[in-house]
Short mmCIF file of C-alpha atoms in Angstrom, two decimals:
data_model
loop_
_atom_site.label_atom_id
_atom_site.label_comp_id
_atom_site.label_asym_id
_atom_site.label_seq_id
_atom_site.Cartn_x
_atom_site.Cartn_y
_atom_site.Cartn_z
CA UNK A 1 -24.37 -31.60 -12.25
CA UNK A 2 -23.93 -30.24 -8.89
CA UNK A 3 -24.24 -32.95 -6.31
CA UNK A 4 -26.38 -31.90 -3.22
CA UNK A 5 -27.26 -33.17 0.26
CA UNK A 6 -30.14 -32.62 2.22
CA UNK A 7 -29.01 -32.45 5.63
CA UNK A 8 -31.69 -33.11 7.77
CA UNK A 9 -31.66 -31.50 11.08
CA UNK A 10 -31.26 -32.29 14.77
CA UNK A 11 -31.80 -31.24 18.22
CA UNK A 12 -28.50 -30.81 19.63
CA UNK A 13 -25.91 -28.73 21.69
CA UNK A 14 -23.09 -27.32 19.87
CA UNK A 15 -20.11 -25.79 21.68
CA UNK A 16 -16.57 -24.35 20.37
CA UNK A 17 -14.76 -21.34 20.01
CA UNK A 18 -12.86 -19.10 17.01
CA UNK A 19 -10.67 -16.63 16.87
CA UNK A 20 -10.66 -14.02 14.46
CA UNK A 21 -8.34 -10.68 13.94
CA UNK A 22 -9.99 -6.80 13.85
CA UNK A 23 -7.77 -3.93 12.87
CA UNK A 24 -9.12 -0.59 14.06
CA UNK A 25 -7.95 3.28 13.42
CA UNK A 26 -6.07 3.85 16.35
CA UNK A 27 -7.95 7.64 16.82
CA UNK A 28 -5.56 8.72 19.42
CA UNK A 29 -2.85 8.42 17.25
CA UNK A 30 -1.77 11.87 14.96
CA UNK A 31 -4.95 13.21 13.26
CA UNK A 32 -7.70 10.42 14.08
CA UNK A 33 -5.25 7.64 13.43
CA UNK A 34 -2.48 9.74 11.03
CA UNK A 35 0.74 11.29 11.62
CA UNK A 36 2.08 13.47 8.49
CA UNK A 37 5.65 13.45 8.76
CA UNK A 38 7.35 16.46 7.07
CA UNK A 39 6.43 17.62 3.34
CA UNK A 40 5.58 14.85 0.72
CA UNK A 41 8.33 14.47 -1.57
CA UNK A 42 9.84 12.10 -4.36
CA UNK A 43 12.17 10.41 -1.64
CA UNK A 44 9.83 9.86 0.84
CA UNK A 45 7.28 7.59 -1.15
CA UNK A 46 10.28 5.60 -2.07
CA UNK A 47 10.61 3.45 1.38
CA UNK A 48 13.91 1.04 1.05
CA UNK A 49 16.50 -0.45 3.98
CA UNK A 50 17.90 2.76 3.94
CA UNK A 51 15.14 4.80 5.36
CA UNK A 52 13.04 1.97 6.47
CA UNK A 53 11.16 3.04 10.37
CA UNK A 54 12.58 1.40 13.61
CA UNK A 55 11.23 2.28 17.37
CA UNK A 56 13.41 3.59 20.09
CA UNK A 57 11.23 1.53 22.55
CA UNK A 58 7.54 2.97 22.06
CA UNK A 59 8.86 5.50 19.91
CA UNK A 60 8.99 5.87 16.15
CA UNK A 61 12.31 6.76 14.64
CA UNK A 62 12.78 7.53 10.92
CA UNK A 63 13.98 9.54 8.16
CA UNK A 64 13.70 11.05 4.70
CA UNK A 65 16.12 11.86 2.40
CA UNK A 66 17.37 15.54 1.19
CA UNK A 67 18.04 16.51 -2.11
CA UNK A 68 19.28 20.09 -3.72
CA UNK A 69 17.37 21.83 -5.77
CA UNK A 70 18.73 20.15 -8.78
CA UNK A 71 17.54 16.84 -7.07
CA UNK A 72 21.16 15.31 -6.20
CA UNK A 73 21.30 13.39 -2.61
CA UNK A 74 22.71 15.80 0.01
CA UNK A 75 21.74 13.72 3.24
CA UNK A 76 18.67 12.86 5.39
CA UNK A 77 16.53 14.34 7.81
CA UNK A 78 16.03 12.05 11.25
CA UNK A 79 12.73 12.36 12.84
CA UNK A 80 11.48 10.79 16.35
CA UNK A 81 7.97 10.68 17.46
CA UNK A 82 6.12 9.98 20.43
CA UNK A 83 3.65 7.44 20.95
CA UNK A 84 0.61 9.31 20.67
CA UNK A 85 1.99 10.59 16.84
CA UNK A 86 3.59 14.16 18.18
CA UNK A 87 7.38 15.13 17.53
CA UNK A 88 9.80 14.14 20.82
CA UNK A 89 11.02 17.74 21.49
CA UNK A 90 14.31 16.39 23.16
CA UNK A 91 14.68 14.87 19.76
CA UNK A 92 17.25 17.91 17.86
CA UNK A 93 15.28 20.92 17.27
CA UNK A 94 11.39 19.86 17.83
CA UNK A 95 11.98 15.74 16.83
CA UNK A 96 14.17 16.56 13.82
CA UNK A 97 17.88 16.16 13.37
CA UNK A 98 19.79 16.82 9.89
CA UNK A 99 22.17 15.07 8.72
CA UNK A 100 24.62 16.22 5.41
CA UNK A 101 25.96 12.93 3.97
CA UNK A 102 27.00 12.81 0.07
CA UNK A 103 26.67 9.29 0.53
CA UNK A 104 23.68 7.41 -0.20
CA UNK A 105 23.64 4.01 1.63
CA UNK A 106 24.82 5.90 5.27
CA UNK A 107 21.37 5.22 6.89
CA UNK A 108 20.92 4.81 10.55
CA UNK A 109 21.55 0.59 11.34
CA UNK A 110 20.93 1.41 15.33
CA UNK A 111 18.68 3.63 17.60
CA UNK A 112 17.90 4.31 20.75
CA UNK A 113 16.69 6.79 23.07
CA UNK A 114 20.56 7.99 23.60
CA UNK A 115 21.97 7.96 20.38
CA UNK A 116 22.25 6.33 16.77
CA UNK A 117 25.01 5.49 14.44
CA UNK A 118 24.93 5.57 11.20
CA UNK A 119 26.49 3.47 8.50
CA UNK A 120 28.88 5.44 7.86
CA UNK A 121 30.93 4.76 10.81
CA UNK A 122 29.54 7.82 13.19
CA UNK A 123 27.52 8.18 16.06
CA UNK A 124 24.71 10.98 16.64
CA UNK A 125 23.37 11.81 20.28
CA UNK A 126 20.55 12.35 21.39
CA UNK A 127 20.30 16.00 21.09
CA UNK A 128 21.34 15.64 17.21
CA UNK A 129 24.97 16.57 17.84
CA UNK A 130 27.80 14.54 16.43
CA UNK A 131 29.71 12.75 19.11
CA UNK A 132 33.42 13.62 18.23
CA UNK A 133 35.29 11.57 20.25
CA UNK A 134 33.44 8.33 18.95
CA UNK A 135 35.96 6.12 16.92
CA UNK A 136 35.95 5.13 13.58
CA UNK A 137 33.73 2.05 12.58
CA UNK A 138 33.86 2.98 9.15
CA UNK A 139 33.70 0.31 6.16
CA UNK A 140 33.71 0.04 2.26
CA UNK A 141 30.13 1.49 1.57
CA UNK A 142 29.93 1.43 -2.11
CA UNK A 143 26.99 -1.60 -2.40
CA UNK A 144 24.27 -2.47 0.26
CA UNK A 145 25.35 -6.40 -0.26
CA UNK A 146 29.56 -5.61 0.79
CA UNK A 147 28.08 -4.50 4.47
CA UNK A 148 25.67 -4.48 7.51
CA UNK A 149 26.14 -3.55 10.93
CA UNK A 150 24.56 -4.50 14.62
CA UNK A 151 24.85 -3.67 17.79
CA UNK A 152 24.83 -6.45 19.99
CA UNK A 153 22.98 -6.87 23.84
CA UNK A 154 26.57 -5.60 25.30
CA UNK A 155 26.75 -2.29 23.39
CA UNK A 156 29.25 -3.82 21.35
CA UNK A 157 29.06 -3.21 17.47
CA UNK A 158 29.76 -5.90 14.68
CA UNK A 159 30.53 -4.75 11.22
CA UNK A 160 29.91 -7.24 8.57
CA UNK A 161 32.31 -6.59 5.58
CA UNK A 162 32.57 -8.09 2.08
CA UNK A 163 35.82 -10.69 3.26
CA UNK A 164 35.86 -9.89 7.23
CA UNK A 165 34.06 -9.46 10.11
CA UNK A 166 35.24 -6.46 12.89
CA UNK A 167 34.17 -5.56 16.49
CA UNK A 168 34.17 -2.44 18.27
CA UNK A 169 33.61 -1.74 21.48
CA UNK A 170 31.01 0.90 22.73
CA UNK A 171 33.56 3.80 22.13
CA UNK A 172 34.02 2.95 18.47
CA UNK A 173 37.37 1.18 18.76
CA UNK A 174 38.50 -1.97 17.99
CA UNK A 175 37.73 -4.79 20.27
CA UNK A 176 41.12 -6.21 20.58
CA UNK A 177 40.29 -9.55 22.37
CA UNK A 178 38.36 -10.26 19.21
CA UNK A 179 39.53 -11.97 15.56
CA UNK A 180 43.19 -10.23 14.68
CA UNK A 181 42.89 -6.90 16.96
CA UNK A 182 39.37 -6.69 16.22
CA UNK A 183 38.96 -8.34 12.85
CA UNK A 184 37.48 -11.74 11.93
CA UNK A 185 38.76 -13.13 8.05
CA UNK A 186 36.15 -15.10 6.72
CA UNK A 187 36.36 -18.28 4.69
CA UNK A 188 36.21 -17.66 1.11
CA UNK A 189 33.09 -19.28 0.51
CA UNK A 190 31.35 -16.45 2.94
CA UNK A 191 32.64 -13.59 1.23
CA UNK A 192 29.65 -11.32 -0.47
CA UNK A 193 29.95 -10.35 -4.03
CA UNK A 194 27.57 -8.88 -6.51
CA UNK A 195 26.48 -12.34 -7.77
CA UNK A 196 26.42 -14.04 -4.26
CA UNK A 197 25.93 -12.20 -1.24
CA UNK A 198 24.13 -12.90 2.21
CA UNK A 199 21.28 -10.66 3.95
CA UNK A 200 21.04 -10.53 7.38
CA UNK A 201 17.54 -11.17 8.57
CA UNK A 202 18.53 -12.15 11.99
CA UNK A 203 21.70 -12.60 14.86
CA UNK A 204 22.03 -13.40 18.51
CA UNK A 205 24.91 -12.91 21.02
CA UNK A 206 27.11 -15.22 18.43
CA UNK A 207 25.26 -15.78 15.33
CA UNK A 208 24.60 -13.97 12.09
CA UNK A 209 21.72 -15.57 9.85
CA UNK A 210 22.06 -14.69 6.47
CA UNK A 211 19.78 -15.08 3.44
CA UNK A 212 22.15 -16.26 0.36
CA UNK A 213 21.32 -14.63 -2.61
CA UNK A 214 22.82 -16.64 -5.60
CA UNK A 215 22.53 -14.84 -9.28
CA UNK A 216 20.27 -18.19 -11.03
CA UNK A 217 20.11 -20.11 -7.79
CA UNK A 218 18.01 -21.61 -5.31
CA UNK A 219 18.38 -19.25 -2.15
CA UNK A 220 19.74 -20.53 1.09
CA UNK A 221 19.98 -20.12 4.55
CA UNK A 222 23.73 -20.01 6.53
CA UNK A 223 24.35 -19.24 9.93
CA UNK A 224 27.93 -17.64 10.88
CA UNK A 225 29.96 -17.88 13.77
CA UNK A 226 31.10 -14.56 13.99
CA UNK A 227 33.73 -15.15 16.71
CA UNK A 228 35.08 -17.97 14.34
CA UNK A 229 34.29 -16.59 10.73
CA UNK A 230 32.91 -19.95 9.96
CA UNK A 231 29.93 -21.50 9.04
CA UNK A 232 27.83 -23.72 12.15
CA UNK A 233 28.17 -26.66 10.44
CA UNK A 234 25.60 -27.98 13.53
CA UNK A 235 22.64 -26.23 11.55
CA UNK A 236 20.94 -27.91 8.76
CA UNK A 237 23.33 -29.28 6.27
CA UNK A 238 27.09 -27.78 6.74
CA UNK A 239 25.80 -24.64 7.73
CA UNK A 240 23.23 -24.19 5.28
CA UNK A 241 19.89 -24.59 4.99
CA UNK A 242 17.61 -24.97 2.07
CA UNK A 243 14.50 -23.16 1.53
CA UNK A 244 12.73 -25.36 -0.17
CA UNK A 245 9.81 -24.26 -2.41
CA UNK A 246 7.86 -26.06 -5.22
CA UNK A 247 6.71 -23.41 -7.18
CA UNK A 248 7.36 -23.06 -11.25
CA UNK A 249 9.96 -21.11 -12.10
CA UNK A 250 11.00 -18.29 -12.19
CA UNK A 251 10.74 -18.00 -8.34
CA UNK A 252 12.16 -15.43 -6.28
CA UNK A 253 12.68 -14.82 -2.38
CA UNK A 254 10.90 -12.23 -1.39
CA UNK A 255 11.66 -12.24 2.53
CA UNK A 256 12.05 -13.86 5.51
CA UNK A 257 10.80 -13.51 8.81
CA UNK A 258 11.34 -14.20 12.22
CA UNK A 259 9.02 -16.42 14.37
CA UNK A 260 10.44 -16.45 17.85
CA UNK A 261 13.77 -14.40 19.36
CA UNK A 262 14.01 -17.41 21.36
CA UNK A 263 14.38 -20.25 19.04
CA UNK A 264 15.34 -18.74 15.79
CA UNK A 265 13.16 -20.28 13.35
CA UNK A 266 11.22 -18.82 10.35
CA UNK A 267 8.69 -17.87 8.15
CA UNK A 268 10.07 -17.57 4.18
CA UNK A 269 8.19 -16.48 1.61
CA UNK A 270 8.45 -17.21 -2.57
CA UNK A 271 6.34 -16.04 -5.47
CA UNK A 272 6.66 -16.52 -8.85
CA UNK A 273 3.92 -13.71 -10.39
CA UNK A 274 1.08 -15.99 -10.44
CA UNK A 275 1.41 -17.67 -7.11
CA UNK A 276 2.85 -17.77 -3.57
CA UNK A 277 4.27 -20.37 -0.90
CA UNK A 278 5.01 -19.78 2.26
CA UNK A 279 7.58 -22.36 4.09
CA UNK A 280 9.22 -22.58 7.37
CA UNK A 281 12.69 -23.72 8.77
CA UNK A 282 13.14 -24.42 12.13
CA UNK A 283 16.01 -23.81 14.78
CA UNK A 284 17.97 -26.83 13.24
CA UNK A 285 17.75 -25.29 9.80
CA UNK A 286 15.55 -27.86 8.85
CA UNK A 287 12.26 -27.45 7.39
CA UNK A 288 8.71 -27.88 9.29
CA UNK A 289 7.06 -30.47 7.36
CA UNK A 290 4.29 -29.99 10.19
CA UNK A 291 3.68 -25.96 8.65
CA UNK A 292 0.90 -26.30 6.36
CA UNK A 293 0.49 -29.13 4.20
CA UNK A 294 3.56 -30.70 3.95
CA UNK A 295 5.60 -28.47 5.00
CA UNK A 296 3.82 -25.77 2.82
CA UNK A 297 1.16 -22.33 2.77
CA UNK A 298 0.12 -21.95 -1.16
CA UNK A 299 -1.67 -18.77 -1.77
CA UNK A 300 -2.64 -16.70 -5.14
CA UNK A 301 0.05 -13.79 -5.64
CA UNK A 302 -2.58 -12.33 -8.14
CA UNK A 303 -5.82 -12.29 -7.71
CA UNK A 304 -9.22 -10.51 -7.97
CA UNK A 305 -11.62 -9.16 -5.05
CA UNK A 306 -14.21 -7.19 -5.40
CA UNK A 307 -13.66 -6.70 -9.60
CA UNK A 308 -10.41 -5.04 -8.87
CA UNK A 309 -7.12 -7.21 -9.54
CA UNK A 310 -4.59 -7.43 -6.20
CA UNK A 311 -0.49 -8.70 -6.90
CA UNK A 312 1.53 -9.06 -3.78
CA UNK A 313 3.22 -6.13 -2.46
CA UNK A 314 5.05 -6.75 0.29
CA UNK A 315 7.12 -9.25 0.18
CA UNK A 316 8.41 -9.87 3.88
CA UNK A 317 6.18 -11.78 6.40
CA UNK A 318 4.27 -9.78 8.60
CA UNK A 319 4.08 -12.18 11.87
CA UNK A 320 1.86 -11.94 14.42
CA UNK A 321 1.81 -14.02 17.50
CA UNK A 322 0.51 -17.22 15.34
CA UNK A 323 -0.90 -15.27 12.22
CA UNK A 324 0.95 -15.15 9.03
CA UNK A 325 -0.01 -11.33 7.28
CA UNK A 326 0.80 -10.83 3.60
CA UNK A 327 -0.09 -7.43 1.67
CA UNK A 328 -1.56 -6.91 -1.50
CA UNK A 329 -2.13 -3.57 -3.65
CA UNK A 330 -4.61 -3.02 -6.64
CA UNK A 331 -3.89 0.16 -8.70
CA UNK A 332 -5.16 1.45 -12.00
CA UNK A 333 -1.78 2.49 -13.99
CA UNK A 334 -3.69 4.35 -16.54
CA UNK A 335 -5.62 6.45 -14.05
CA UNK A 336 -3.00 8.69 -12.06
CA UNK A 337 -5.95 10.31 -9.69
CA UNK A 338 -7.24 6.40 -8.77
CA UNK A 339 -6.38 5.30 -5.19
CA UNK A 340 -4.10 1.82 -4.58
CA UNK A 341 -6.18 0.30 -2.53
CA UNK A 342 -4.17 -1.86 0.38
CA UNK A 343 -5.74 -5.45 0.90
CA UNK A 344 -4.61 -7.59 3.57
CA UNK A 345 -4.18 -11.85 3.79
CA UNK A 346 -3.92 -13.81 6.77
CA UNK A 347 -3.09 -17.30 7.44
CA UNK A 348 -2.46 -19.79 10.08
CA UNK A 349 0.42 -22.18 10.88
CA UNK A 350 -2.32 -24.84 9.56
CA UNK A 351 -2.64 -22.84 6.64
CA UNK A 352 -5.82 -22.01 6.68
CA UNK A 353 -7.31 -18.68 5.97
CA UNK A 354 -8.02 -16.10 8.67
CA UNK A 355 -10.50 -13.91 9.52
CA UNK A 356 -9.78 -10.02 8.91
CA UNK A 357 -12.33 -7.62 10.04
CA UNK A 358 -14.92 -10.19 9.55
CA UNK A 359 -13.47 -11.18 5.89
CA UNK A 360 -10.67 -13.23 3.98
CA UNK A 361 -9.95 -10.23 2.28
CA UNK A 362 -9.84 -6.80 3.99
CA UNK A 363 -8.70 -3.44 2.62
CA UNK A 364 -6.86 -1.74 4.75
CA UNK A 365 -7.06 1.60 3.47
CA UNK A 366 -6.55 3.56 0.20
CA UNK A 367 -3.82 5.83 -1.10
CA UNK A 368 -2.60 7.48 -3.50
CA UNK A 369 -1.58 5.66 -6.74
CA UNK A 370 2.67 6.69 -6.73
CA UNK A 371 3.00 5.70 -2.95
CA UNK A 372 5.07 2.83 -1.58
CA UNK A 373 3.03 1.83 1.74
CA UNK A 374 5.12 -0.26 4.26
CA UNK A 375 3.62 -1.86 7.04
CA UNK A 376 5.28 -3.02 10.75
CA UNK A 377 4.09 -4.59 13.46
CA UNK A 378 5.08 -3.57 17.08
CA UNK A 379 3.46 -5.18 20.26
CA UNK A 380 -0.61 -4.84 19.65
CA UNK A 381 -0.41 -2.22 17.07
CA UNK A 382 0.11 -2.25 12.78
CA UNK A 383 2.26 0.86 11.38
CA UNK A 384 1.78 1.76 7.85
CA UNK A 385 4.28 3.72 6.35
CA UNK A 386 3.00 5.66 2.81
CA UNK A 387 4.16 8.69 1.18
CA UNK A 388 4.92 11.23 4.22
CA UNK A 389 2.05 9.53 6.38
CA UNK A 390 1.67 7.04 8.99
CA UNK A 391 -1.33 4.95 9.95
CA UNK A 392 -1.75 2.98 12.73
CA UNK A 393 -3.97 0.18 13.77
CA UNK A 394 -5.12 -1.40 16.96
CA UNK A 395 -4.92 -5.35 17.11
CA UNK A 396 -7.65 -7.11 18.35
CA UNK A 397 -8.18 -10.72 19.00
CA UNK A 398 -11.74 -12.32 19.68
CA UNK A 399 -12.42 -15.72 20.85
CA UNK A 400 -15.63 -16.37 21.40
CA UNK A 401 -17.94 -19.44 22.67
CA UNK A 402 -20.93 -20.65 20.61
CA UNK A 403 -23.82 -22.87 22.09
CA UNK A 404 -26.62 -23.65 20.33
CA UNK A 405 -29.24 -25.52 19.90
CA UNK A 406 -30.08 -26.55 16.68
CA UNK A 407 -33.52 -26.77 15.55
CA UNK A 408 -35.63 -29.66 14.18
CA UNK A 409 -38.18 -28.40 11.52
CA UNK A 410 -36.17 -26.80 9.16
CA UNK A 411 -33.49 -28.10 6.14
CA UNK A 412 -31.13 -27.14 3.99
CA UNK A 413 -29.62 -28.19 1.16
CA UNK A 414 -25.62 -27.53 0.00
CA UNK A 415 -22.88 -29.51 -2.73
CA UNK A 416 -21.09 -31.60 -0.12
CA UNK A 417 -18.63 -32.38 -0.96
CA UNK A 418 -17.46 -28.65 -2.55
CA UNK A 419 -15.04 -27.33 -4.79
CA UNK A 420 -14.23 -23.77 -5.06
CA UNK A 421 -17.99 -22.67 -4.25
CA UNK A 422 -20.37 -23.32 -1.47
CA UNK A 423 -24.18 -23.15 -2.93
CA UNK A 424 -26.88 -22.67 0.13
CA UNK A 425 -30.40 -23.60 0.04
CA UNK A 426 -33.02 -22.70 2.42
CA UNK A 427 -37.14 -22.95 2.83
CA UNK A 428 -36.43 -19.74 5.28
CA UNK A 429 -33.78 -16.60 4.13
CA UNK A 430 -30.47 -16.93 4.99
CA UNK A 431 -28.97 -14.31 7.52
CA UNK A 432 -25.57 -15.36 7.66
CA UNK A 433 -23.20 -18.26 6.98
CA UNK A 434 -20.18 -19.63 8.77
CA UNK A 435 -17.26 -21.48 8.22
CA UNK A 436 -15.18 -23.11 10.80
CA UNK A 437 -12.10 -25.29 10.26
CA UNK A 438 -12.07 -28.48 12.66
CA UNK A 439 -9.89 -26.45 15.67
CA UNK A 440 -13.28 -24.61 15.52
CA UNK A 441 -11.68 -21.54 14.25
CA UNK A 442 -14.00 -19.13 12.11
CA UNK A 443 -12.38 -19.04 8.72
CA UNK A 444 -15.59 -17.37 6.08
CA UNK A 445 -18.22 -15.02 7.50
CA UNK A 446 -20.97 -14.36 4.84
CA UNK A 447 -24.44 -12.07 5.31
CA UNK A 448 -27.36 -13.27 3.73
CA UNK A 449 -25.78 -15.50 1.18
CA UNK A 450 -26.44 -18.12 -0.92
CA UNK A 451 -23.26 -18.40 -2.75
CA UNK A 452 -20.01 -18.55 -0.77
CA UNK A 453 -16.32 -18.38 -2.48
CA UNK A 454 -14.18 -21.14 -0.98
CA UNK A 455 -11.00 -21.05 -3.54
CA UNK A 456 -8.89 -20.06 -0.72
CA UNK A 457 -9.51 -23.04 1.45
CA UNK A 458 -7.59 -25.33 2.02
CA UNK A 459 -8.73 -29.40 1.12
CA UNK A 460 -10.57 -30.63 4.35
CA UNK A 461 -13.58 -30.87 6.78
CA UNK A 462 -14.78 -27.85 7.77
CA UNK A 463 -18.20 -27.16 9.70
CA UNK A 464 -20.72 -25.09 7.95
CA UNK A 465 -23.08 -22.83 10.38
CA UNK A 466 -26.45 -21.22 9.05
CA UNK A 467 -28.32 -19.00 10.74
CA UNK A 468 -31.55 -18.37 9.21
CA UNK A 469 -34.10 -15.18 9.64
CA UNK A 470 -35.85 -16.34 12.91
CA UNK A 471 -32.70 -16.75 14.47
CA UNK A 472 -32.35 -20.16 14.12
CA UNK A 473 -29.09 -22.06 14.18
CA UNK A 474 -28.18 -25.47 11.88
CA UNK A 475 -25.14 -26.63 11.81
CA UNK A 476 -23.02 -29.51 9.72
CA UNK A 477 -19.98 -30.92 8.22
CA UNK A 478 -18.51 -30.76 4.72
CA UNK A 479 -16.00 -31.81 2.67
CA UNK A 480 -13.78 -29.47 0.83
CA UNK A 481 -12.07 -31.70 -2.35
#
């Protein structure tokens, strides 16, 4: 039997604020908040590293691939775009630049409003013409996990290799002062192969952070000296550290992301089909016991809103200031005319849910059911990449004050403490019902309900806030078990 209490109600002054996240079409963007970008084809739904958008400060730079008309790989077509959505007309001809390449994994690893090099080993300007008298920074490009390449703060370009690291200077030639005439041997243990291999997810001035990827193993952070080829045995344990998880198995990395430029620690998220965890690792390569509960964010990587079933689908991190964003996709694979609709997650550093558009769940928009969406976050705005579109989203943060006083004829009655479900009873209808976790953020909104769905809360005390039809406020604590 459901255990109740009757809160009985007093006259008193309650003050605190929340916070809560809005996403709005961004109407002067494109065509009331959507840029098409070229014709749809194959290629484009396909979004990967290799044709993944960047910015060229507030602009958008990205490309498609080409294929022949017997669908082989041929090269890839550069676009740049305003701010506002329109093509940059000093971008090529009209904010497009072509590019013939027979090989596949020569995407663009650096833009910006001058130039951009491809991985190939050549530079582009500005104007879409090849820069001939650029050297040759060209490595082994037969696998995406032999290679990556940078461009550091000084111009100068580092070129990650399966057994070496090189450095070239702005003009494409060898730094000499660096390594062996430009190139750094690494220790055995570093080199990438197709069963172990490291993915750069971040790098500083000196640094390369790389996500090992062991075939069967537990995956690992290491941090490389680059000017040494050697491991900093300074950061968490020789070098390396572990990103601990405590799912079931199997459990796979899906991404990591970066917190702060400035102190290089991060978000990391695992998922095993049936659920998620989110960790953290700090600076030190050690991990934040102080993230979550112990150290951990636990959230369903299936689930069902609304009747429809949502998995997990996209697997990085989306960070912003001190909200954690994770991206979900329901689809009907038996139904090609049904739209995916796009969902959207949000947690704190606490762990606790957050508020999206005045919900725990929000769907971001629908698309078609073949596309591969892909969303980025730059300064107060959200980017979604689909098919041959682009959406974007304003940010919005609200922090509001709440002072009321709480009236003295009225009761209600709720299961305290709760499980899963919050059950409301009132002698007056129920306009709308609040939850707050104890830093007074606003974590459930509800209208006129009775029944409230707390399975993604955390354990702990939360305040509960009714406001009934005369505009009366009562307010109280409960216990989530």
């Amino acid at each position: 039997m459901m255990k109740k209490i009757s809160v009985a109600v007093f006259a008193c002054s309650l003050s605190f604020c929340y916070s809560q996240i809005t996403f709005t079409k961004d109407l002067s963007f494109g065509n009331n908040g959507v840029v098409e970008v070229g014709t749809k084809t194959n290629s484009m739904s396909q979004l990967s590293a290799y044709n993944t958008p960047t910015f060229q400060d507030n602009k958008l730079f990205l490309n498609k691939e080409i294929h022949d008309s017997s669908n082989n790989f041929i090269g890839r077509k550069f676009f740049r775009l305003n701010s506002n959505g329109t093509p940059d007309s000093t971008f090529g001809n009209n904010g497009e630049v072509n590019v013939l390449n027979s090989i596949y994994f020569s995407d663009s690893f650096y833009c910006d409003p001058f130039k951009f090099y491809l991985n190939s080993g050549v530079k582009y300007l500005s104007d879409g013409q090849l820069d001939a008298g650029f050297g040759n920074i060209n490595s082994s490009l037969t696998t995406p996990y032999h290679h990556y390449k940078i461009v550091l703060a000084d111009g100068k370009i580092i070129s990650r290799n399966q057994q070496s690291i090189s450095k070239y200077n702005s003009t494409g030639f060898p730094d000499a002062a660096f390594g062996n005439n430009g190139v750094q041997t690494l220790l055995t243990t570093l080199e990438n192969t197709s069963t172990i291999f490291g993915e750069l997810f971040y790098y500083d001035n000196d640094f390369l952070y790389e996500a090992v990827n062991t075939q069967g193993g537990q995956t690992s952070v290491r941090k490389i000296n680059f000017n040494t080829g050697n491991l900093d045995l300074s950061f968490g344990q020789n070098g390396y550290a572990e990103l601990s998880n405590t799912l079931s198995n199997p459990v796979l990395h899906c991404g990591t992301a970066v917190i702060s430029q400035n102190t290089a620690s991060f978000i990391h998220n695992f998922k095993n089909g049936t659920d998620g965890q989110l960790t953290k690792t700090n600076s030190s390569g050690i991990a934040d016991a102080t993230f979550g509960i112990n150290g951990k964010v636990n959230y369903a990587d299936s689930y069902t809103f609304n009747g429809d079933l949502y998995s997990s689908a996209e697997n990085k991190p989306l960070l912003f200031e001190n909200y954690i964003f994770l991206y979900s996709a329901s689809f009907d694979t038996t139904n090609n005319t049904a739209l995916t609709k796009i969902g959207m997650r949000g947690y704190t550093s606490s762990g606790n849910p957050v508020v999206i558009n005045g919900n725990l769940h929000h769907i971001l928009q629908e698309s078609t059911v073949n596309d591969t969406f892909h969303p980025i976050i730059k300064d107060n705005f959200l980017y979604v990449f689909y098919d041959n579109k682009i959406s974007r989203y304003i940010i919005s943060q609200s922090t509001l004050s709440v002072n009321a006083n709480l009236p003295i004829d009225k009761s209600i009655v709720f299961n305290n403490p709760f499980k899963n479900e919050l059950k409301l009873e009132s002698k007056e209808k129920i306009e709308s019902a609040e939850l707050y976790d104890q830093s007074g953020r606003l974590i459930i909104q509800s209208k006129a309900a009775k029944s409230i769905d707390t399975s993604g809360l955390q354990k702990g005390i939360y305040i509960i806030k009714i406001t009934t039809e005369s505009s009366k406020v009562i307010s109280r604590k409960a216990i989530k078990i």
